[in-house]
PDB file of C-alpha atoms in Angstrom:
ATOM      1  CA  UNK A 774     156.984  -7.418 -45.685  1.00 45.00           C
ATOM      2  CA  UNK A 775     155.948  -5.869 -42.362  1.00 50.00           C
ATOM      3  CA  UNK A 776     153.359  -7.310 -40.029  1.00 46.00           C
ATOM      4  CA  UNK A 777     150.701  -4.767 -41.030  1.00 45.00           C
ATOM      5  CA  UNK A 778     151.426  -4.713 -44.793  1.00 48.00           C
ATOM      6  CA  UNK A 779     148.812  -7.390 -45.404  1.00 43.00           C
ATOM      7  CA  UNK A 780     146.181  -5.090 -43.912  1.00 41.00           C
ATOM      8  CA  UNK A 781     147.176  -2.131 -46.023  1.00 44.00           C
ATOM      9  CA  UNK A 782     146.666  -4.162 -49.172  1.00 43.00           C
ATOM     10  CA  UNK A 783     143.410  -5.740 -48.061  1.00 42.00           C
ATOM     11  CA  UNK A 784     141.648  -3.126 -45.952  1.00 39.00           C
ATOM     12  CA  UNK A 785     138.961  -0.956 -47.439  1.00 37.00           C
ATOM     13  CA  UNK A 786     138.342   2.682 -46.612  1.00 35.00           C
ATOM     14  CA  UNK A 787     134.994   1.767 -45.065  1.00 36.00           C
ATOM     15  CA  UNK A 788     134.818   2.385 -41.313  1.00 37.00           C
ATOM     16  CA  UNK A 789     132.875  -0.798 -40.600  1.00 40.00           C
ATOM     17  CA  UNK A 790     134.789  -3.379 -38.615  1.00 45.00           C
ATOM     18  CA  UNK A 791     132.968  -6.302 -40.147  1.00 42.00           C
ATOM     19  CA  UNK A 792     132.327  -7.218 -43.736  1.00 44.00           C
ATOM     20  CA  UNK A 793     128.627  -6.570 -43.176  1.00 45.00           C
ATOM     21  CA  UNK A 794     126.527  -4.742 -40.612  1.00 50.00           C
ATOM     22  CA  UNK A 795     126.125  -7.601 -38.119  1.00 46.00           C
ATOM     23  CA  UNK A 796     129.402  -8.437 -36.345  1.00 47.00           C
ATOM     24  CA  UNK A 797     127.862 -11.530 -34.761  1.00 43.00           C
ATOM     25  CA  UNK A 798     127.394 -13.262 -38.082  1.00 40.00           C
ATOM     26  CA  UNK A 799     130.122 -11.879 -40.326  1.00 61.00           C
ATOM     27  CA  UNK A 800     133.879 -11.938 -40.583  1.00 83.00           C
ATOM     28  CA  UNK A 801     135.885  -9.275 -38.830  1.00 90.00           C
ATOM     29  CA  UNK A 802     137.629  -6.464 -40.685  1.00 91.00           C
ATOM     30  CA  UNK A 803     140.840  -6.884 -38.727  1.00 90.00           C
ATOM     31  CA  UNK A 804     142.334  -3.514 -39.686  1.00 91.00           C
ATOM     32  CA  UNK A 805     139.224  -1.619 -38.598  1.00 91.00           C
ATOM     33  CA  UNK A 806     139.213  -3.502 -35.290  1.00 90.00           C
ATOM     34  CA  UNK A 807     142.864  -2.580 -34.737  1.00 89.00           C
ATOM     35  CA  UNK A 808     142.192   1.061 -35.625  1.00 91.00           C
ATOM     36  CA  UNK A 809     139.224   1.202 -33.242  1.00 90.00           C
ATOM     37  CA  UNK A 810     141.411   0.082 -30.355  1.00 86.00           C
ATOM     38  CA  UNK A 811     144.174   2.498 -31.349  1.00 88.00           C
ATOM     39  CA  UNK A 812     141.620   5.333 -31.134  1.00 92.00           C
ATOM     40  CA  UNK A 813     140.963   4.406 -27.501  1.00 93.00           C
ATOM     41  CA  UNK A 814     144.337   5.899 -26.555  1.00 92.00           C
ATOM     42  CA  UNK A 815     143.290   9.291 -27.910  1.00 93.00           C
ATOM     43  CA  UNK A 816     139.825   9.023 -26.365  1.00 95.00           C
ATOM     44  CA  UNK A 817     141.283   8.275 -22.949  1.00 96.00           C
ATOM     45  CA  UNK A 818     143.945  10.990 -23.199  1.00 96.00           C
ATOM     46  CA  UNK A 819     141.295  13.541 -24.166  1.00 96.00           C
ATOM     47  CA  UNK A 820     139.025  12.362 -21.359  1.00 96.00           C
ATOM     48  CA  UNK A 821     141.801  12.666 -18.772  1.00 97.00           C
ATOM     49  CA  UNK A 822     142.825  16.113 -20.056  1.00 96.00           C
ATOM     50  CA  UNK A 823     139.216  17.301 -20.139  1.00 93.00           C
ATOM     51  CA  UNK A 824     139.553  18.126 -23.837  1.00 90.00           C
ATOM     52  CA  UNK A 825     136.505  16.126 -24.784  1.00 81.00           C
ATOM     53  CA  UNK A 826     132.856  16.481 -23.897  1.00 82.00           C
ATOM     54  CA  UNK A 827     132.457  12.712 -24.259  1.00 85.00           C
ATOM     55  CA  UNK A 828     131.341  11.091 -21.005  1.00 90.00           C
ATOM     56  CA  UNK A 829     132.861   7.653 -20.646  1.00 95.00           C
ATOM     57  CA  UNK A 830     131.041   5.313 -18.275  1.00 97.00           C
ATOM     58  CA  UNK A 831     133.484   2.831 -16.728  1.00 98.00           C
ATOM     59  CA  UNK A 832     130.655   0.367 -16.061  1.00 98.00           C
ATOM     60  CA  UNK A 833     130.045   0.168 -19.810  1.00 97.00           C
ATOM     61  CA  UNK A 834     133.653   0.510 -20.983  1.00 97.00           C
ATOM     62  CA  UNK A 835     134.704  -2.473 -18.831  1.00 98.00           C
ATOM     63  CA  UNK A 836     132.393  -4.756 -20.824  1.00 98.00           C
ATOM     64  CA  UNK A 837     134.503  -6.497 -23.449  1.00 97.00           C
ATOM     65  CA  UNK A 838     131.506  -7.591 -25.512  1.00 96.00           C
ATOM     66  CA  UNK A 839     130.199  -4.141 -26.492  1.00 93.00           C
ATOM     67  CA  UNK A 840     132.725  -3.052 -29.132  1.00 92.00           C
ATOM     68  CA  UNK A 841     132.921  -4.495 -32.639  1.00 91.00           C
ATOM     69  CA  UNK A 842     135.832  -6.770 -31.750  1.00 95.00           C
ATOM     70  CA  UNK A 843     134.108  -8.013 -28.601  1.00 96.00           C
ATOM     71  CA  UNK A 844     130.878  -8.719 -30.457  1.00 94.00           C
ATOM     72  CA  UNK A 845     132.870 -10.715 -33.000  1.00 96.00           C
ATOM     73  CA  UNK A 846     134.855 -12.575 -30.304  1.00 96.00           C
ATOM     74  CA  UNK A 847     131.669 -13.701 -28.570  1.00 97.00           C
ATOM     75  CA  UNK A 848     129.730 -14.146 -31.820  1.00 96.00           C
ATOM     76  CA  UNK A 849     131.030 -15.275 -35.197  1.00 95.00           C
ATOM     77  CA  UNK A 850     134.606 -15.523 -33.931  1.00 96.00           C
ATOM     78  CA  UNK A 851     133.656 -18.413 -31.658  1.00 96.00           C
ATOM     79  CA  UNK A 852     134.418 -20.746 -34.544  1.00 95.00           C
ATOM     80  CA  UNK A 853     138.090 -20.000 -33.744  1.00 95.00           C
ATOM     81  CA  UNK A 854     137.751 -20.633 -29.986  1.00 95.00           C
ATOM     82  CA  UNK A 855     140.086 -23.643 -30.133  1.00 96.00           C
ATOM     83  CA  UNK A 856     142.829 -21.528 -31.703  1.00 96.00           C
ATOM     84  CA  UNK A 857     145.307 -20.563 -28.940  1.00 97.00           C
ATOM     85  CA  UNK A 858     145.929 -17.168 -30.545  1.00 96.00           C
ATOM     86  CA  UNK A 859     142.191 -16.422 -30.568  1.00 97.00           C
ATOM     87  CA  UNK A 860     142.037 -17.225 -26.841  1.00 97.00           C
ATOM     88  CA  UNK A 861     145.031 -14.958 -26.194  1.00 97.00           C
ATOM     89  CA  UNK A 862     143.208 -12.143 -28.012  1.00 97.00           C
ATOM     90  CA  UNK A 863     140.066 -12.722 -25.948  1.00 98.00           C
ATOM     91  CA  UNK A 864     142.008 -12.547 -22.666  1.00 97.00           C
ATOM     92  CA  UNK A 865     144.038  -9.459 -23.627  1.00 97.00           C
ATOM     93  CA  UNK A 866     140.901  -7.781 -24.989  1.00 97.00           C
ATOM     94  CA  UNK A 867     139.132  -8.356 -21.666  1.00 97.00           C
ATOM     95  CA  UNK A 868     142.120  -6.892 -19.805  1.00 97.00           C
ATOM     96  CA  UNK A 869     142.156  -3.927 -22.219  1.00 96.00           C
ATOM     97  CA  UNK A 870     138.556  -3.014 -21.381  1.00 97.00           C
ATOM     98  CA  UNK A 871     139.029  -3.517 -17.641  1.00 97.00           C
ATOM     99  CA  UNK A 872     142.103  -1.284 -17.836  1.00 97.00           C
ATOM    100  CA  UNK A 873     140.258   1.413 -19.762  1.00 97.00           C
ATOM    101  CA  UNK A 874     137.517   1.422 -17.116  1.00 98.00           C
ATOM    102  CA  UNK A 875     140.143   1.661 -14.365  1.00 98.00           C
ATOM    103  CA  UNK A 876     141.746   4.641 -16.126  1.00 98.00           C
ATOM    104  CA  UNK A 877     138.376   6.403 -16.335  1.00 98.00           C
ATOM    105  CA  UNK A 878     137.727   5.785 -12.635  1.00 98.00           C
ATOM    106  CA  UNK A 879     141.197   7.091 -11.745  1.00 98.00           C
ATOM    107  CA  UNK A 880     140.655  10.204 -13.836  1.00 97.00           C
ATOM    108  CA  UNK A 881     137.233  10.779 -12.285  1.00 97.00           C
ATOM    109  CA  UNK A 882     138.860  10.494  -8.833  1.00 98.00           C
ATOM    110  CA  UNK A 883     141.382  13.191  -9.749  1.00 98.00           C
ATOM    111  CA  UNK A 884     144.311  10.806 -10.252  1.00 98.00           C
ATOM    112  CA  UNK A 885     144.982  12.248 -13.683  1.00 97.00           C
ATOM    113  CA  UNK A 886     148.773  11.834 -13.747  1.00 98.00           C
ATOM    114  CA  UNK A 887     148.577   8.149 -12.828  1.00 97.00           C
ATOM    115  CA  UNK A 888     145.736   7.620 -15.305  1.00 98.00           C
ATOM    116  CA  UNK A 889     147.714   9.256 -18.114  1.00 97.00           C
ATOM    117  CA  UNK A 890     150.749   7.141 -17.262  1.00 96.00           C
ATOM    118  CA  UNK A 891     148.653   3.969 -17.620  1.00 96.00           C
ATOM    119  CA  UNK A 892     147.449   5.129 -21.042  1.00 96.00           C
ATOM    120  CA  UNK A 893     150.873   6.095 -22.322  1.00 94.00           C
ATOM    121  CA  UNK A 894     153.222   3.590 -20.683  1.00 93.00           C
ATOM    122  CA  UNK A 895     151.390   1.242 -18.334  1.00 92.00           C
ATOM    123  CA  UNK A 896     149.538  -2.030 -18.648  1.00 92.00           C
ATOM    124  CA  UNK A 897     146.778  -0.491 -20.743  1.00 92.00           C
ATOM    125  CA  UNK A 898     149.329   0.686 -23.300  1.00 91.00           C
ATOM    126  CA  UNK A 899     150.937  -2.765 -23.312  1.00 93.00           C
ATOM    127  CA  UNK A 900     147.567  -4.485 -23.760  1.00 93.00           C
ATOM    128  CA  UNK A 901     146.760  -2.163 -26.653  1.00 92.00           C
ATOM    129  CA  UNK A 902     150.034  -3.154 -28.324  1.00 93.00           C
ATOM    130  CA  UNK A 903     149.306  -6.838 -27.679  1.00 94.00           C
ATOM    131  CA  UNK A 904     145.834  -6.605 -29.221  1.00 94.00           C
ATOM    132  CA  UNK A 905     147.225  -5.011 -32.373  1.00 93.00           C
ATOM    133  CA  UNK A 906     149.990  -7.573 -32.700  1.00 95.00           C
ATOM    134  CA  UNK A 907     147.824 -10.598 -31.955  1.00 95.00           C
ATOM    135  CA  UNK A 908     145.039  -9.463 -34.291  1.00 94.00           C
ATOM    136  CA  UNK A 909     147.583  -8.988 -37.058  1.00 93.00           C
ATOM    137  CA  UNK A 910     148.999 -12.459 -36.429  1.00 94.00           C
ATOM    138  CA  UNK A 911     145.537 -14.061 -36.353  1.00 94.00           C
ATOM    139  CA  UNK A 912     144.581 -12.285 -39.565  1.00 92.00           C
ATOM    140  CA  UNK A 913     147.714 -13.585 -41.293  1.00 92.00           C
ATOM    141  CA  UNK A 914     147.192 -17.076 -39.881  1.00 90.00           C
ATOM    142  CA  UNK A 915     143.553 -17.247 -40.991  1.00 87.00           C
ATOM    143  CA  UNK A 916     144.289 -15.701 -44.366  1.00 84.00           C
ATOM    144  CA  UNK A 917     147.047 -18.263 -44.906  1.00 81.00           C
ATOM    145  CA  UNK A 918     144.576 -21.056 -44.230  1.00 59.00           C
ATOM    146  CA  UNK A 919     142.292 -19.821 -46.999  1.00 56.00           C
ATOM    147  CA  UNK A 920     144.895 -19.668 -49.724  1.00 45.00           C
TER     148      UNK A 920
END
């Protein structure tokens, strides 16, 4: 069984990243949170290439508590704050958002090649991979504790 197989069996088609509308008080839909961070790669690539009318504000993007995962980390997820894996996710998630903001600033300054390299191969790419892996591991760990 692969690392993400558990998600495929348990994830719903609903786009919500929590089991209810309020991420501060509900459990996280781990697969939706992973998918949301995967989509950031495409958003950033499109932004750098100018293929998207979306205006990304680096002063907002750098805030790690504005997305569904961040709201959960600083809300309902705090019950896991003593779990070392949870803390690793929080740190990598913060770095992910700081990196995304840096990429936007680089693109806005005309450093498009360097910005694209960060998205596709640099630290931002690595942090994206780490978030996916660590969220999958935390999901499996927490699910195992319930059974």
